Amino acid sequence: MAVLFLTPVYVILVTSLKPLDEVSLANMWALPSAIDFSSYSHAFSELAPNFMNSVYLVIPATLLSALLGAMNGYVLSKWKFKGSELIFTVILFGMFIPYQSILIPLIQFLRNIELYNSIAGLVLTHVVYGLPITTLMFRNFYANIPDTMLEAAKIDGANFLGIFRHIIIPLSITGFVVVAIWQFTNIWNEFLFAVTITNSDSQPVMVALQNLSGSQIVQWNVQMAGALLAALPTLLVYILLGKYFVRGLLAGSVKG
């Protein structure tokens, strides 16, 4: 199954290393006669500005959505007030709203606050759209923290925010890793919001990758090289932090 799953990756890799005259359906599986990295240099030169746009987008959007989701999860799991379950349900409802259904009012709203066609507008969009899933993740994570620990902190004089800062956050590092990986991947790979909210110089790398195909002749070797370069950050995140992602998903699943 792993070999079958990695087959498209093999095709992308060998195609990106071929000169254009060797790229064809008949030679799709064949190794290149000589390794050619010119497609990577071409793709990188075209994608570099938009690559940085994605960096400027994904870092603040991931951090803000994780922090706000942690606050929501803490309040909704440890502070039971009248209507808290209703509020949680309403927040979760945002997970099921299709992107397409809110594009027109979203664009109108961003124009009214003068954030249309900007990285800041995309950051705001992804933070708001990421709140339901980050709130759900953190609420489930914090539900496994014993209330007796929080009561002990109250006896020591810690207030509600002090408990969150000094106890909850240090205990939820694995939760932050899970949420950060999830949000980073989704925001980096997202296309619809990026192509509708931004244009020209503000577009992230995934939109630029689509524009890399050209209008007359599709240079498939350059396209494949650009796809690998665009996917490299998410691959590195999973390679470096994958074990923490699994550990965070399993946190609290086994007790005793």
mmCIF file of C-alpha atoms in Angstrom, residues 17-212:
data_model
loop_
_atom_site.group_PDB
_atom_site.id
_atom_site.type_symbol
_atom_site.label_atom_id
_atom_site.label_comp_id
_atom_site.label_asym_id
_atom_site.label_seq_id
_atom_site.Cartn_x
_atom_site.Cartn_y
_atom_site.Cartn_z
ATOM 1 C CA LEU A 17 14.409 15.901 -13.226
ATOM 2 C CA LYS A 18 13.874 15.514 -16.991
ATOM 3 C CA PRO A 19 14.423 18.112 -19.702
ATOM 4 C CA LEU A 20 11.238 19.167 -21.469
ATOM 5 C CA ASP A 21 11.929 17.130 -24.632
ATOM 6 C CA GLU A 22 11.899 13.895 -22.576
ATOM 7 C CA VAL A 23 8.569 14.597 -20.893
ATOM 8 C CA SER A 24 5.737 12.594 -22.475
ATOM 9 C CA LEU A 25 3.075 10.066 -21.533
ATOM 10 C CA ALA A 26 5.073 7.299 -23.212
ATOM 11 C CA ASN A 27 8.146 8.040 -21.061
ATOM 12 C CA MET A 28 6.240 8.874 -17.880
ATOM 13 C CA TRP A 29 7.707 5.950 -15.895
ATOM 14 C CA ALA A 30 11.193 6.091 -17.393
ATOM 15 C CA LEU A 31 14.125 7.506 -15.490
ATOM 16 C CA PRO A 32 15.734 10.644 -16.953
ATOM 17 C CA SER A 33 18.669 10.062 -19.297
ATOM 18 C CA ALA A 34 20.511 12.804 -17.409
ATOM 19 C CA ILE A 35 19.534 14.591 -14.233
ATOM 20 C CA ASP A 36 18.486 18.161 -15.010
ATOM 21 C CA PHE A 37 17.830 20.627 -12.168
ATOM 22 C CA SER A 38 16.980 23.556 -14.441
ATOM 23 C CA SER A 39 13.251 23.009 -13.853
ATOM 24 C CA TYR A 40 13.782 23.558 -10.121
ATOM 25 C CA SER A 41 15.653 26.814 -10.638
ATOM 26 C CA HIS A 42 12.948 28.004 -13.044
ATOM 27 C CA ALA A 43 10.138 27.037 -10.667
ATOM 28 C CA PHE A 44 11.884 28.574 -7.664
ATOM 29 C CA SER A 45 12.458 31.884 -9.433
ATOM 30 C CA GLU A 46 8.778 32.043 -10.339
ATOM 31 C CA LEU A 47 7.426 30.924 -6.967
ATOM 32 C CA ALA A 48 9.835 32.637 -4.544
ATOM 33 C CA PRO A 49 7.799 35.848 -3.951
ATOM 34 C CA ASN A 50 4.579 33.902 -3.502
ATOM 35 C CA PHE A 51 6.363 31.376 -1.311
ATOM 36 C CA MET A 52 7.179 34.182 1.113
ATOM 37 C CA ASN A 53 3.560 35.343 0.959
ATOM 38 C CA SER A 54 2.548 31.892 2.204
ATOM 39 C CA VAL A 55 5.092 32.133 5.016
ATOM 40 C CA TYR A 56 3.740 35.549 6.039
ATOM 41 C CA LEU A 57 0.238 34.062 5.953
ATOM 42 C CA VAL A 58 0.633 30.692 7.614
ATOM 43 C CA ILE A 59 2.747 31.655 10.656
ATOM 44 C CA PRO A 60 0.475 34.342 12.185
ATOM 45 C CA ALA A 61 -2.722 32.539 11.133
ATOM 46 C CA THR A 62 -1.558 29.288 12.750
ATOM 47 C CA LEU A 63 -0.396 30.959 15.966
ATOM 48 C CA LEU A 64 -3.508 33.106 16.358
ATOM 49 C CA SER A 65 -5.976 30.302 15.618
ATOM 50 C CA ALA A 66 -4.148 27.980 18.037
ATOM 51 C CA LEU A 67 -4.056 30.579 20.825
ATOM 52 C CA LEU A 68 -7.698 31.605 20.415
ATOM 53 C CA GLY A 69 -8.766 27.963 20.128
ATOM 54 C CA ALA A 70 -6.896 27.197 23.353
ATOM 55 C CA MET A 71 -8.700 30.033 25.136
ATOM 56 C CA ASN A 72 -12.071 28.875 23.831
ATOM 57 C CA GLY A 73 -11.358 25.266 24.737
ATOM 58 C CA TYR A 74 -10.278 26.240 28.251
ATOM 59 C CA VAL A 75 -13.375 28.328 28.909
ATOM 60 C CA LEU A 76 -15.795 25.807 27.412
ATOM 61 C CA SER A 77 -14.267 22.818 29.221
ATOM 62 C CA LYS A 78 -13.501 24.269 32.652
ATOM 63 C CA TRP A 79 -16.011 27.097 33.082
ATOM 64 C CA LYS A 80 -19.537 25.728 32.918
ATOM 65 C CA PHE A 81 -21.871 28.715 32.626
ATOM 66 C CA LYS A 82 -25.426 28.983 31.386
ATOM 67 C CA GLY A 83 -25.489 28.577 27.623
ATOM 68 C CA SER A 84 -21.920 27.247 27.347
ATOM 69 C CA GLU A 85 -23.024 24.086 25.526
ATOM 70 C CA LEU A 86 -25.109 26.157 23.114
ATOM 71 C CA ILE A 87 -22.153 28.427 22.388
ATOM 72 C CA PHE A 88 -19.934 25.402 21.781
ATOM 73 C CA THR A 89 -22.513 23.936 19.401
ATOM 74 C CA VAL A 90 -22.760 27.215 17.479
ATOM 75 C CA ILE A 91 -18.966 27.402 17.188
ATOM 76 C CA LEU A 92 -18.812 23.823 15.905
ATOM 77 C CA PHE A 93 -21.476 24.639 13.332
ATOM 78 C CA GLY A 94 -18.872 26.804 11.610
ATOM 79 C CA MET A 95 -16.981 23.633 10.647
ATOM 80 C CA PHE A 96 -19.824 22.585 8.356
ATOM 81 C CA ILE A 97 -20.312 25.848 6.467
ATOM 82 C CA PRO A 98 -18.950 25.371 2.918
ATOM 83 C CA TYR A 99 -16.378 27.899 1.780
ATOM 84 C CA GLN A 100 -18.317 28.607 -1.410
ATOM 85 C CA SER A 101 -21.456 29.708 0.431
ATOM 86 C CA ILE A 102 -19.763 32.608 2.224
ATOM 87 C CA LEU A 103 -17.384 33.893 -0.458
ATOM 88 C CA ILE A 104 -19.507 36.871 -1.589
ATOM 89 C CA PRO A 105 -20.312 38.232 1.902
ATOM 90 C CA LEU A 106 -16.728 37.523 2.967
ATOM 91 C CA ILE A 107 -15.282 39.562 0.101
ATOM 92 C CA GLN A 108 -17.753 42.389 0.776
ATOM 93 C CA PHE A 109 -16.804 42.394 4.448
ATOM 94 C CA LEU A 110 -13.065 42.449 3.709
ATOM 95 C CA ARG A 111 -13.575 45.334 1.301
ATOM 96 C CA ASN A 112 -15.507 47.279 3.948
ATOM 97 C CA ILE A 113 -12.671 46.900 6.462
ATOM 98 C CA GLU A 114 -10.049 47.523 3.724
ATOM 99 C CA LEU A 115 -8.372 44.116 4.022
ATOM 100 C CA TYR A 116 -9.345 42.747 0.609
ATOM 101 C CA ASN A 117 -6.391 41.693 -1.572
ATOM 102 C CA SER A 118 -4.027 41.543 1.391
ATOM 103 C CA ILE A 119 -2.223 38.944 3.448
ATOM 104 C CA ALA A 120 -3.862 40.382 6.570
ATOM 105 C CA GLY A 121 -7.303 39.648 5.113
ATOM 106 C CA LEU A 122 -6.316 36.052 4.437
ATOM 107 C CA VAL A 123 -4.925 35.723 7.969
ATOM 108 C CA LEU A 124 -8.212 36.978 9.431
ATOM 109 C CA THR A 125 -10.208 34.575 7.240
ATOM 110 C CA HIS A 126 -8.186 31.522 8.221
ATOM 111 C CA VAL A 127 -8.162 32.430 11.904
ATOM 112 C CA VAL A 128 -11.958 32.726 11.969
ATOM 113 C CA TYR A 129 -12.500 29.590 9.890
ATOM 114 C CA GLY A 130 -9.986 27.675 11.996
ATOM 115 C CA LEU A 131 -11.604 28.502 15.348
ATOM 116 C CA PRO A 132 -14.209 25.686 15.284
ATOM 117 C CA ILE A 133 -11.704 22.861 14.790
ATOM 118 C CA THR A 134 -9.080 24.345 17.136
ATOM 119 C CA THR A 135 -11.734 24.935 19.813
ATOM 120 C CA LEU A 136 -12.928 21.330 19.483
ATOM 121 C CA MET A 137 -9.398 19.929 19.717
ATOM 122 C CA PHE A 138 -8.438 21.963 22.763
ATOM 123 C CA ARG A 139 -11.761 21.415 24.526
ATOM 124 C CA ASN A 140 -11.362 17.650 24.222
ATOM 125 C CA PHE A 141 -7.743 17.920 25.337
ATOM 126 C CA TYR A 142 -8.510 20.063 28.386
ATOM 127 C CA ALA A 143 -11.417 17.845 29.427
ATOM 128 C CA ASN A 144 -8.814 15.241 30.470
ATOM 129 C CA ILE A 145 -7.061 17.628 32.881
ATOM 130 C CA PRO A 146 -8.263 16.865 36.437
ATOM 131 C CA ASP A 147 -10.376 19.580 38.021
ATOM 132 C CA THR A 148 -8.614 18.901 41.319
ATOM 133 C CA MET A 149 -5.435 20.374 39.852
ATOM 134 C CA LEU A 150 -7.249 23.594 39.013
ATOM 135 C CA GLU A 151 -8.881 23.695 42.437
ATOM 136 C CA ALA A 152 -5.463 23.378 44.048
ATOM 137 C CA ALA A 153 -4.260 26.324 41.972
ATOM 138 C CA LYS A 154 -7.256 28.378 43.130
ATOM 139 C CA ILE A 155 -6.386 27.606 46.752
ATOM 140 C CA ASP A 156 -2.877 28.895 46.059
ATOM 141 C CA GLY A 157 -4.394 32.168 44.844
ATOM 142 C CA ALA A 158 -4.364 31.752 41.063
ATOM 143 C CA ASN A 159 -7.263 33.350 39.212
ATOM 144 C CA PHE A 160 -8.964 32.030 36.084
ATOM 145 C CA LEU A 161 -6.452 33.561 33.649
ATOM 146 C CA GLY A 162 -3.531 32.745 35.928
ATOM 147 C CA ILE A 163 -4.485 29.071 35.845
ATOM 148 C CA PHE A 164 -4.611 29.195 32.067
ATOM 149 C CA ARG A 165 -1.209 30.847 31.815
ATOM 150 C CA HIS A 166 0.740 28.894 34.439
ATOM 151 C CA ILE A 167 -0.947 25.477 34.400
ATOM 152 C CA ILE A 168 -3.065 24.880 31.310
ATOM 153 C CA ILE A 169 -0.613 26.123 28.673
ATOM 154 C CA PRO A 170 2.415 24.183 30.005
ATOM 155 C CA LEU A 171 0.281 21.025 30.128
ATOM 156 C CA SER A 172 -0.995 21.453 26.583
ATOM 157 C CA ILE A 173 2.227 21.650 24.555
ATOM 158 C CA THR A 174 1.363 18.434 22.711
ATOM 159 C CA GLY A 175 -2.095 19.849 22.007
ATOM 160 C CA PHE A 176 -0.535 22.979 20.534
ATOM 161 C CA VAL A 177 1.705 20.833 18.327
ATOM 162 C CA VAL A 178 -1.272 18.890 16.981
ATOM 163 C CA VAL A 179 -3.293 22.026 16.313
ATOM 164 C CA ALA A 180 -0.322 23.853 14.797
ATOM 165 C CA ILE A 181 0.450 21.003 12.381
ATOM 166 C CA TRP A 182 -3.212 20.718 11.422
ATOM 167 C CA GLN A 183 -3.640 24.441 10.832
ATOM 168 C CA PHE A 184 -0.281 24.873 9.115
ATOM 169 C CA THR A 185 -1.077 22.122 6.616
ATOM 170 C CA ASN A 186 -4.618 23.312 5.894
ATOM 171 C CA ILE A 187 -3.681 26.968 5.522
ATOM 172 C CA TRP A 188 -0.596 26.268 3.393
ATOM 173 C CA ASN A 189 -2.504 24.010 0.993
ATOM 174 C CA GLU A 190 -5.731 26.062 0.840
ATOM 175 C CA PHE A 191 -6.571 27.433 -2.606
ATOM 176 C CA LEU A 192 -10.134 28.796 -2.792
ATOM 177 C CA PHE A 193 -9.806 31.657 -0.319
ATOM 178 C CA ALA A 194 -6.353 32.484 -1.672
ATOM 179 C CA VAL A 195 -7.474 32.770 -5.288
ATOM 180 C CA THR A 196 -10.617 34.820 -4.519
ATOM 181 C CA ILE A 197 -9.418 37.150 -1.755
ATOM 182 C CA THR A 198 -6.001 38.023 -3.180
ATOM 183 C CA ASN A 199 -4.568 38.828 -6.577
ATOM 184 C CA SER A 200 -1.253 39.843 -8.127
ATOM 185 C CA ASP A 201 1.475 40.383 -5.521
ATOM 186 C CA SER A 202 -0.480 39.077 -2.509
ATOM 187 C CA GLN A 203 -1.169 35.575 -3.784
ATOM 188 C CA PRO A 204 0.176 32.568 -1.813
ATOM 189 C CA VAL A 205 2.307 29.893 -3.400
ATOM 190 C CA MET A 206 -0.549 27.517 -4.246
ATOM 191 C CA VAL A 207 -2.166 30.105 -6.503
ATOM 192 C CA ALA A 208 1.182 30.860 -8.111
ATOM 193 C CA LEU A 209 1.669 27.139 -8.708
ATOM 194 C CA GLN A 210 -1.563 27.089 -10.716
ATOM 195 C CA ASN A 211 -0.399 30.129 -12.695
ATOM 196 C CA LEU A 212 2.896 28.380 -13.414
#
